[in-house]
Amino acid sequence: MAKAFSGAVAFRLVANGRLRLGSTIGEVLPGMPSAWHGVTVRTMLNHTSGLPDYTQSPGFAKQFQTDPGAHVSPAKIVGWVRRAPLAFRTGSRYAYSNTDNIVIGLMAQKVTGTPYGRLLRRFVFRPLGLRETSLPVRAGLPRPFLHGYVTEPGAPPEDVSTLLSPSGAWASGGIVSTPLELNRFIGGLLGSRLFPRSLRPLQMRFVRGGKSSPPGPGANSAGLALFRYRTRCGTVYGHTGNFPGYVQFAAATRDGRRAITTSLN
């Protein structure tokens, strides 16, 4: 779900003239691997960039196994995959990559000179009145909280609520919120309360077969930091998300007037 938040920040910066959907990594972050330089904001937001997914890297696995509660910087996250080649030619196909939104967050910081967490507060949390939504950097959750569990057949559930520092997901999955506020967010996003309505057609250019991770209901198609779910009951727009112990789904009607959020722990 944090990817929908970073998409909202990106579109606000597009509206403000700080970014373009065609802005490339090389233009904004020339210190990134040269193989990434031609990747655009648009292809990262709809996961056709080809950037290698850091959650599949040995570095991420080692961090999770040896020191899951430690702070992890975005630079370290990128470092896990900066020597890996592009998975495919940019724009040629769809593949969900968590690295996409890490780079979007870094680009947002670069063009504004403002920390990403502050951009979230300015462009998303405050306009929607989200007082219990945050981007923490350390393990732990505000109390009270929904406990998240990992389950294995034949074994008791293991509480992993505070096992992993959300810094290891950052702009790709580090948002902490409540079901009520997540519902308010997805309704506000679809209701054009976070960036001009004129940009919505750009956000809603969908790639067929682009599944969110985990997949949402019905037939999934990928837009820009937003997914379309065509179901037997109608079409809704939103995002899914997962984190050890939790799975989220939030969606709304096209006008944002009706929304639904589920939290599975």
CSV table of C-alpha atoms in Angstrom, one decimal:
chain,number,residue,atom,x,y,z
A,1,MET,CA,0.0,0.0,0.0
A,2,ALA,CA,2.9,2.4,0.6
A,3,LYS,CA,3.4,2.5,-3.2
A,4,ALA,CA,0.1,4.2,-3.6
A,5,PHE,CA,1.3,6.9,-1.1
A,6,SER,CA,4.6,7.4,-3.0
A,7,GLY,CA,2.6,7.6,-6.3
A,8,ALA,CA,0.5,10.4,-4.7
A,9,VAL,CA,3.7,12.3,-3.8
A,10,ALA,CA,5.1,11.7,-7.3
A,11,PHE,CA,1.9,13.0,-9.0
A,12,ARG,CA,1.9,16.1,-6.7
A,13,LEU,CA,5.4,16.9,-7.8
A,14,VAL,CA,4.4,16.4,-11.4
A,15,ALA,CA,1.6,18.9,-10.8
A,16,ASN,CA,4.1,21.3,-9.2
A,17,GLY,CA,6.5,21.0,-12.1
A,18,ARG,CA,9.2,19.4,-10.0
A,19,LEU,CA,9.0,16.1,-11.9
A,20,ARG,CA,7.8,14.8,-15.2
A,21,LEU,CA,6.4,11.3,-15.8
A,22,GLY,CA,9.2,11.2,-18.4
A,23,SER,CA,11.9,12.3,-16.0
A,24,THR,CA,14.7,9.6,-16.0
A,25,ILE,CA,16.8,8.3,-13.1
A,26,GLY,CA,19.9,9.6,-14.9
A,27,GLU,CA,18.5,13.1,-15.0
A,28,VAL,CA,17.6,13.3,-11.4
A,29,LEU,CA,20.0,10.8,-9.7
A,30,PRO,CA,23.1,10.6,-11.9
A,31,GLY,CA,24.9,8.6,-9.2
A,32,MET,CA,22.7,5.6,-9.8
A,33,PRO,CA,23.9,2.7,-11.9
A,34,SER,CA,24.4,3.7,-15.5
A,35,ALA,CA,22.2,0.9,-16.7
A,36,TRP,CA,19.3,2.5,-14.8
A,37,HIS,CA,19.7,6.0,-16.3
A,38,GLY,CA,17.1,5.7,-19.0
A,39,VAL,CA,14.3,4.4,-16.6
A,40,THR,CA,11.5,6.9,-16.2
A,41,VAL,CA,9.2,7.8,-13.4
A,42,ARG,CA,6.3,6.5,-15.5
A,43,THR,CA,7.8,3.0,-15.9
A,44,MET,CA,8.7,2.8,-12.2
A,45,LEU,CA,5.1,3.7,-11.2
A,46,ASN,CA,3.6,1.0,-13.4
A,47,HIS,CA,6.4,-1.6,-12.8
A,48,THR,CA,7.6,-1.8,-16.4
A,49,SER,CA,11.0,-0.4,-15.5
A,50,GLY,CA,13.0,-3.6,-15.4
A,51,LEU,CA,14.8,-2.5,-12.1
A,52,PRO,CA,15.9,-5.6,-10.1
A,53,ASP,CA,13.7,-6.2,-7.1
A,54,TYR,CA,15.8,-5.7,-3.9
A,55,THR,CA,13.6,-8.1,-1.9
A,56,GLN,CA,14.9,-10.9,-4.0
A,57,SER,CA,18.5,-10.0,-3.3
A,58,PRO,CA,21.0,-11.9,-1.1
A,59,GLY,CA,21.6,-8.7,0.8
A,60,PHE,CA,18.0,-8.3,1.8
A,61,ALA,CA,17.8,-12.0,2.8
A,62,LYS,CA,20.9,-11.6,5.0
A,63,GLN,CA,19.6,-8.4,6.7
A,64,PHE,CA,16.3,-10.1,7.4
A,65,GLN,CA,18.0,-13.2,8.9
A,66,THR,CA,20.7,-11.5,10.9
A,67,ASP,CA,19.4,-8.1,12.1
A,68,PRO,CA,15.8,-7.6,11.0
A,69,GLY,CA,15.1,-4.8,13.6
A,70,ALA,CA,18.0,-2.6,12.5
A,71,HIS,CA,17.6,0.7,10.6
A,72,VAL,CA,18.3,0.3,6.9
A,73,SER,CA,18.9,3.4,4.8
A,74,PRO,CA,17.5,3.8,1.2
A,75,ALA,CA,21.2,3.9,0.0
A,76,LYS,CA,21.8,0.5,1.5
A,77,ILE,CA,18.6,-0.9,-0.1
A,78,VAL,CA,19.8,0.3,-3.5
A,79,GLY,CA,23.3,-1.1,-2.8
A,80,TRP,CA,21.9,-4.6,-2.6
A,81,VAL,CA,21.0,-4.5,-6.3
A,82,ARG,CA,23.1,-1.7,-7.9
A,83,ARG,CA,25.4,-4.2,-9.6
A,84,ALA,CA,22.5,-6.3,-10.9
A,85,PRO,CA,21.5,-5.7,-14.6
A,86,LEU,CA,18.1,-4.6,-15.6
A,87,ALA,CA,15.7,-7.6,-15.6
A,88,PHE,CA,14.5,-6.6,-19.0
A,89,ARG,CA,14.4,-3.7,-21.4
A,90,THR,CA,12.6,-0.8,-19.9
A,91,GLY,CA,9.0,-0.6,-21.0
A,92,SER,CA,9.0,-4.0,-22.7
A,93,ARG,CA,6.9,-5.9,-20.1
A,94,TYR,CA,5.5,-5.9,-16.6
A,95,ALA,CA,7.2,-7.2,-13.5
A,96,TYR,CA,6.5,-6.0,-9.9
A,97,SER,CA,9.6,-4.5,-8.3
A,98,ASN,CA,9.9,-3.0,-4.9
A,99,THR,CA,13.0,-1.1,-6.0
A,100,ASP,CA,10.8,1.1,-8.2
A,101,ASN,CA,9.3,3.0,-5.3
A,102,ILE,CA,12.6,3.3,-3.4
A,103,VAL,CA,14.0,5.2,-6.3
A,104,ILE,CA,10.8,7.3,-6.6
A,105,GLY,CA,11.2,8.3,-3.0
A,106,LEU,CA,14.9,9.2,-3.6
A,107,MET,CA,13.9,11.2,-6.7
A,108,ALA,CA,11.3,13.1,-4.7
A,109,GLN,CA,13.8,14.0,-2.1
A,110,LYS,CA,16.3,15.1,-4.7
A,111,VAL,CA,14.1,17.5,-6.6
A,112,THR,CA,12.6,19.1,-3.5
A,113,GLY,CA,15.5,19.0,-1.0
A,114,THR,CA,13.0,17.6,1.5
A,115,PRO,CA,13.1,14.3,3.4
A,116,TYR,CA,10.5,11.8,2.0
A,117,GLY,CA,8.7,11.5,5.3
A,118,ARG,CA,8.1,15.2,5.4
A,119,LEU,CA,6.8,15.2,1.8
A,120,LEU,CA,4.3,12.5,2.8
A,121,ARG,CA,3.1,14.7,5.7
A,122,ARG,CA,2.8,17.8,3.5
A,123,PHE,CA,1.2,16.2,0.4
A,124,VAL,CA,-0.8,13.3,1.8
A,125,PHE,CA,-1.2,13.1,5.6
A,126,ARG,CA,-2.2,16.7,6.3
A,127,PRO,CA,-4.6,17.2,3.3
A,128,LEU,CA,-6.5,14.1,4.3
A,129,GLY,CA,-6.3,14.6,8.1
A,130,LEU,CA,-4.3,11.3,8.6
A,131,ARG,CA,-3.1,11.7,12.2
A,132,GLU,CA,-2.4,8.0,12.9
A,133,THR,CA,-0.4,7.4,9.7
A,134,SER,CA,3.3,7.6,9.6
A,135,LEU,CA,6.6,6.4,8.0
A,136,PRO,CA,8.6,5.1,11.0
A,137,VAL,CA,12.2,4.1,10.7
A,138,ARG,CA,12.6,1.8,13.6
A,139,ALA,CA,10.9,-1.5,14.6
A,140,GLY,CA,7.9,-1.1,16.9
A,141,LEU,CA,4.3,0.1,16.4
A,142,PRO,CA,2.2,2.8,18.1
A,143,ARG,CA,0.0,1.2,20.8
A,144,PRO,CA,-2.6,-0.3,20.5
A,145,PHE,CA,-1.9,-2.2,17.3
A,146,LEU,CA,-3.1,-5.2,15.3
A,147,HIS,CA,-0.7,-8.0,16.0
A,148,GLY,CA,0.6,-9.8,12.9
A,149,TYR,CA,1.5,-13.5,12.8
A,150,VAL,CA,3.4,-15.9,10.6
A,151,THR,CA,1.7,-19.3,10.5
A,152,GLU,CA,3.1,-22.8,9.6
A,153,PRO,CA,1.1,-26.0,9.5
A,154,GLY,CA,1.4,-27.9,12.8
A,155,ALA,CA,3.1,-25.0,14.6
A,156,PRO,CA,1.6,-22.2,16.8
A,157,PRO,CA,1.3,-18.7,15.2
A,158,GLU,CA,4.5,-16.6,15.7
A,159,ASP,CA,3.9,-13.0,16.5
A,160,VAL,CA,6.1,-10.9,14.2
A,161,SER,CA,4.5,-7.6,14.7
A,162,THR,CA,7.7,-5.7,15.7
A,163,LEU,CA,10.3,-8.1,14.2
A,164,LEU,CA,11.2,-6.1,11.1
A,165,SER,CA,12.2,-2.5,10.9
A,166,PRO,CA,9.9,-0.7,8.4
A,167,SER,CA,13.0,1.2,7.2
A,168,GLY,CA,13.8,-1.8,5.1
A,169,ALA,CA,10.7,-1.1,3.1
A,170,TRP,CA,10.7,2.7,3.2
A,171,ALA,CA,8.8,4.2,0.3
A,172,SER,CA,8.0,0.7,-1.0
A,173,GLY,CA,6.2,-0.6,2.1
A,174,GLY,CA,7.0,1.2,5.3
A,175,ILE,CA,3.8,3.1,5.9
A,176,VAL,CA,2.0,2.4,9.3
A,177,SER,CA,-1.7,3.3,9.4
A,178,THR,CA,-5.1,2.2,10.6
A,179,PRO,CA,-7.8,0.6,8.6
A,180,LEU,CA,-9.9,3.8,9.0
A,181,GLU,CA,-7.2,6.1,7.8
A,182,LEU,CA,-6.1,3.8,4.9
A,183,ASN,CA,-9.7,3.8,3.8
A,184,ARG,CA,-9.7,7.6,3.9
A,185,PHE,CA,-6.5,7.7,1.9
A,186,ILE,CA,-7.7,5.5,-0.9
A,187,GLY,CA,-11.0,7.4,-1.2
A,188,GLY,CA,-9.1,10.7,-1.2
A,189,LEU,CA,-6.7,9.4,-3.9
A,190,LEU,CA,-9.5,8.4,-6.2
A,191,GLY,CA,-11.5,11.5,-5.3
A,192,SER,CA,-8.7,13.7,-6.7
A,193,ARG,CA,-8.0,15.4,-3.3
A,194,LEU,CA,-4.2,15.0,-3.5
A,195,PHE,CA,-3.4,16.2,-7.0
A,196,PRO,CA,-5.3,17.8,-9.9
A,197,ARG,CA,-8.1,15.8,-11.5
A,198,SER,CA,-6.5,16.6,-14.9
A,199,LEU,CA,-3.7,14.1,-14.1
A,200,ARG,CA,-6.0,11.2,-13.5
A,201,PRO,CA,-6.2,10.0,-17.1
A,202,LEU,CA,-2.4,9.6,-17.0
A,203,GLN,CA,-2.6,7.6,-13.8
A,204,MET,CA,-5.3,5.4,-15.2
A,205,ARG,CA,-3.4,4.1,-18.3
A,206,PHE,CA,-3.4,0.4,-17.4
A,207,VAL,CA,-1.2,-2.5,-18.3
A,208,ARG,CA,-3.3,-5.6,-18.7
A,209,GLY,CA,-2.1,-8.6,-16.7
A,210,GLY,CA,-0.1,-6.4,-14.3
A,211,LYS,CA,-0.9,-7.9,-10.9
A,212,SER,CA,-0.4,-6.2,-7.6
A,213,SER,CA,1.6,-8.0,-5.0
A,214,PRO,CA,-0.2,-9.8,-3.5
A,215,PRO,CA,-2.7,-10.1,-6.3
A,216,GLY,CA,-6.0,-8.3,-5.8
A,217,PRO,CA,-9.5,-9.6,-6.6
A,218,GLY,CA,-10.7,-10.3,-10.1
A,219,ALA,CA,-8.7,-9.3,-13.2
A,220,ASN,CA,-5.8,-7.1,-12.3
A,221,SER,CA,-4.3,-4.3,-14.5
A,222,ALA,CA,-1.5,-2.0,-13.5
A,223,GLY,CA,-1.8,1.8,-13.7
A,224,LEU,CA,0.6,4.3,-12.2
A,225,ALA,CA,0.9,3.4,-8.5
A,226,LEU,CA,-2.7,2.2,-8.8
A,227,PHE,CA,-4.4,-1.1,-9.9
A,228,ARG,CA,-7.7,-1.7,-11.5
A,229,TYR,CA,-9.6,-4.8,-10.2
A,230,ARG,CA,-12.4,-6.0,-12.5
A,231,THR,CA,-14.7,-8.3,-10.5
A,232,ARG,CA,-18.1,-9.9,-10.8
A,233,CYS,CA,-19.5,-7.1,-8.7
A,234,GLY,CA,-18.0,-4.3,-10.7
A,235,THR,CA,-14.7,-2.4,-11.1
A,236,VAL,CA,-12.7,-0.8,-8.3
A,237,TYR,CA,-9.3,0.9,-8.1
A,238,GLY,CA,-6.7,0.5,-5.4
A,239,HIS,CA,-3.7,-1.3,-4.2
A,240,THR,CA,-2.6,-4.3,-2.0
A,241,GLY,CA,0.3,-4.6,0.3
A,242,ASN,CA,2.1,-7.1,2.5
A,243,PHE,CA,4.6,-7.0,5.3
A,244,PRO,CA,5.6,-9.9,7.6
A,245,GLY,CA,2.4,-10.7,9.5
A,246,TYR,CA,0.1,-8.5,7.5
A,247,VAL,CA,-1.7,-8.3,4.2
A,248,GLN,CA,-3.7,-5.2,3.2
A,249,PHE,CA,-6.2,-4.4,0.5
A,250,ALA,CA,-7.7,-1.0,-0.1
A,251,ALA,CA,-9.9,0.1,-3.1
A,252,ALA,CA,-12.5,2.6,-4.1
A,253,THR,CA,-14.9,3.5,-6.8
A,254,ARG,CA,-13.6,5.6,-9.6
A,255,ASP,CA,-15.0,8.8,-8.0
A,256,GLY,CA,-13.6,7.8,-4.5
A,257,ARG,CA,-17.1,8.1,-2.9
A,258,ARG,CA,-17.2,4.5,-1.8
A,259,ALA,CA,-14.1,2.6,-0.4
A,260,ILE,CA,-13.2,-0.6,1.3
A,261,THR,CA,-10.2,-1.6,3.3
A,262,THR,CA,-9.2,-5.1,4.7
A,263,SER,CA,-6.4,-6.0,7.0
A,264,LEU,CA,-5.5,-9.6,7.4
A,265,ASN,CA,-3.1,-10.6,10.2
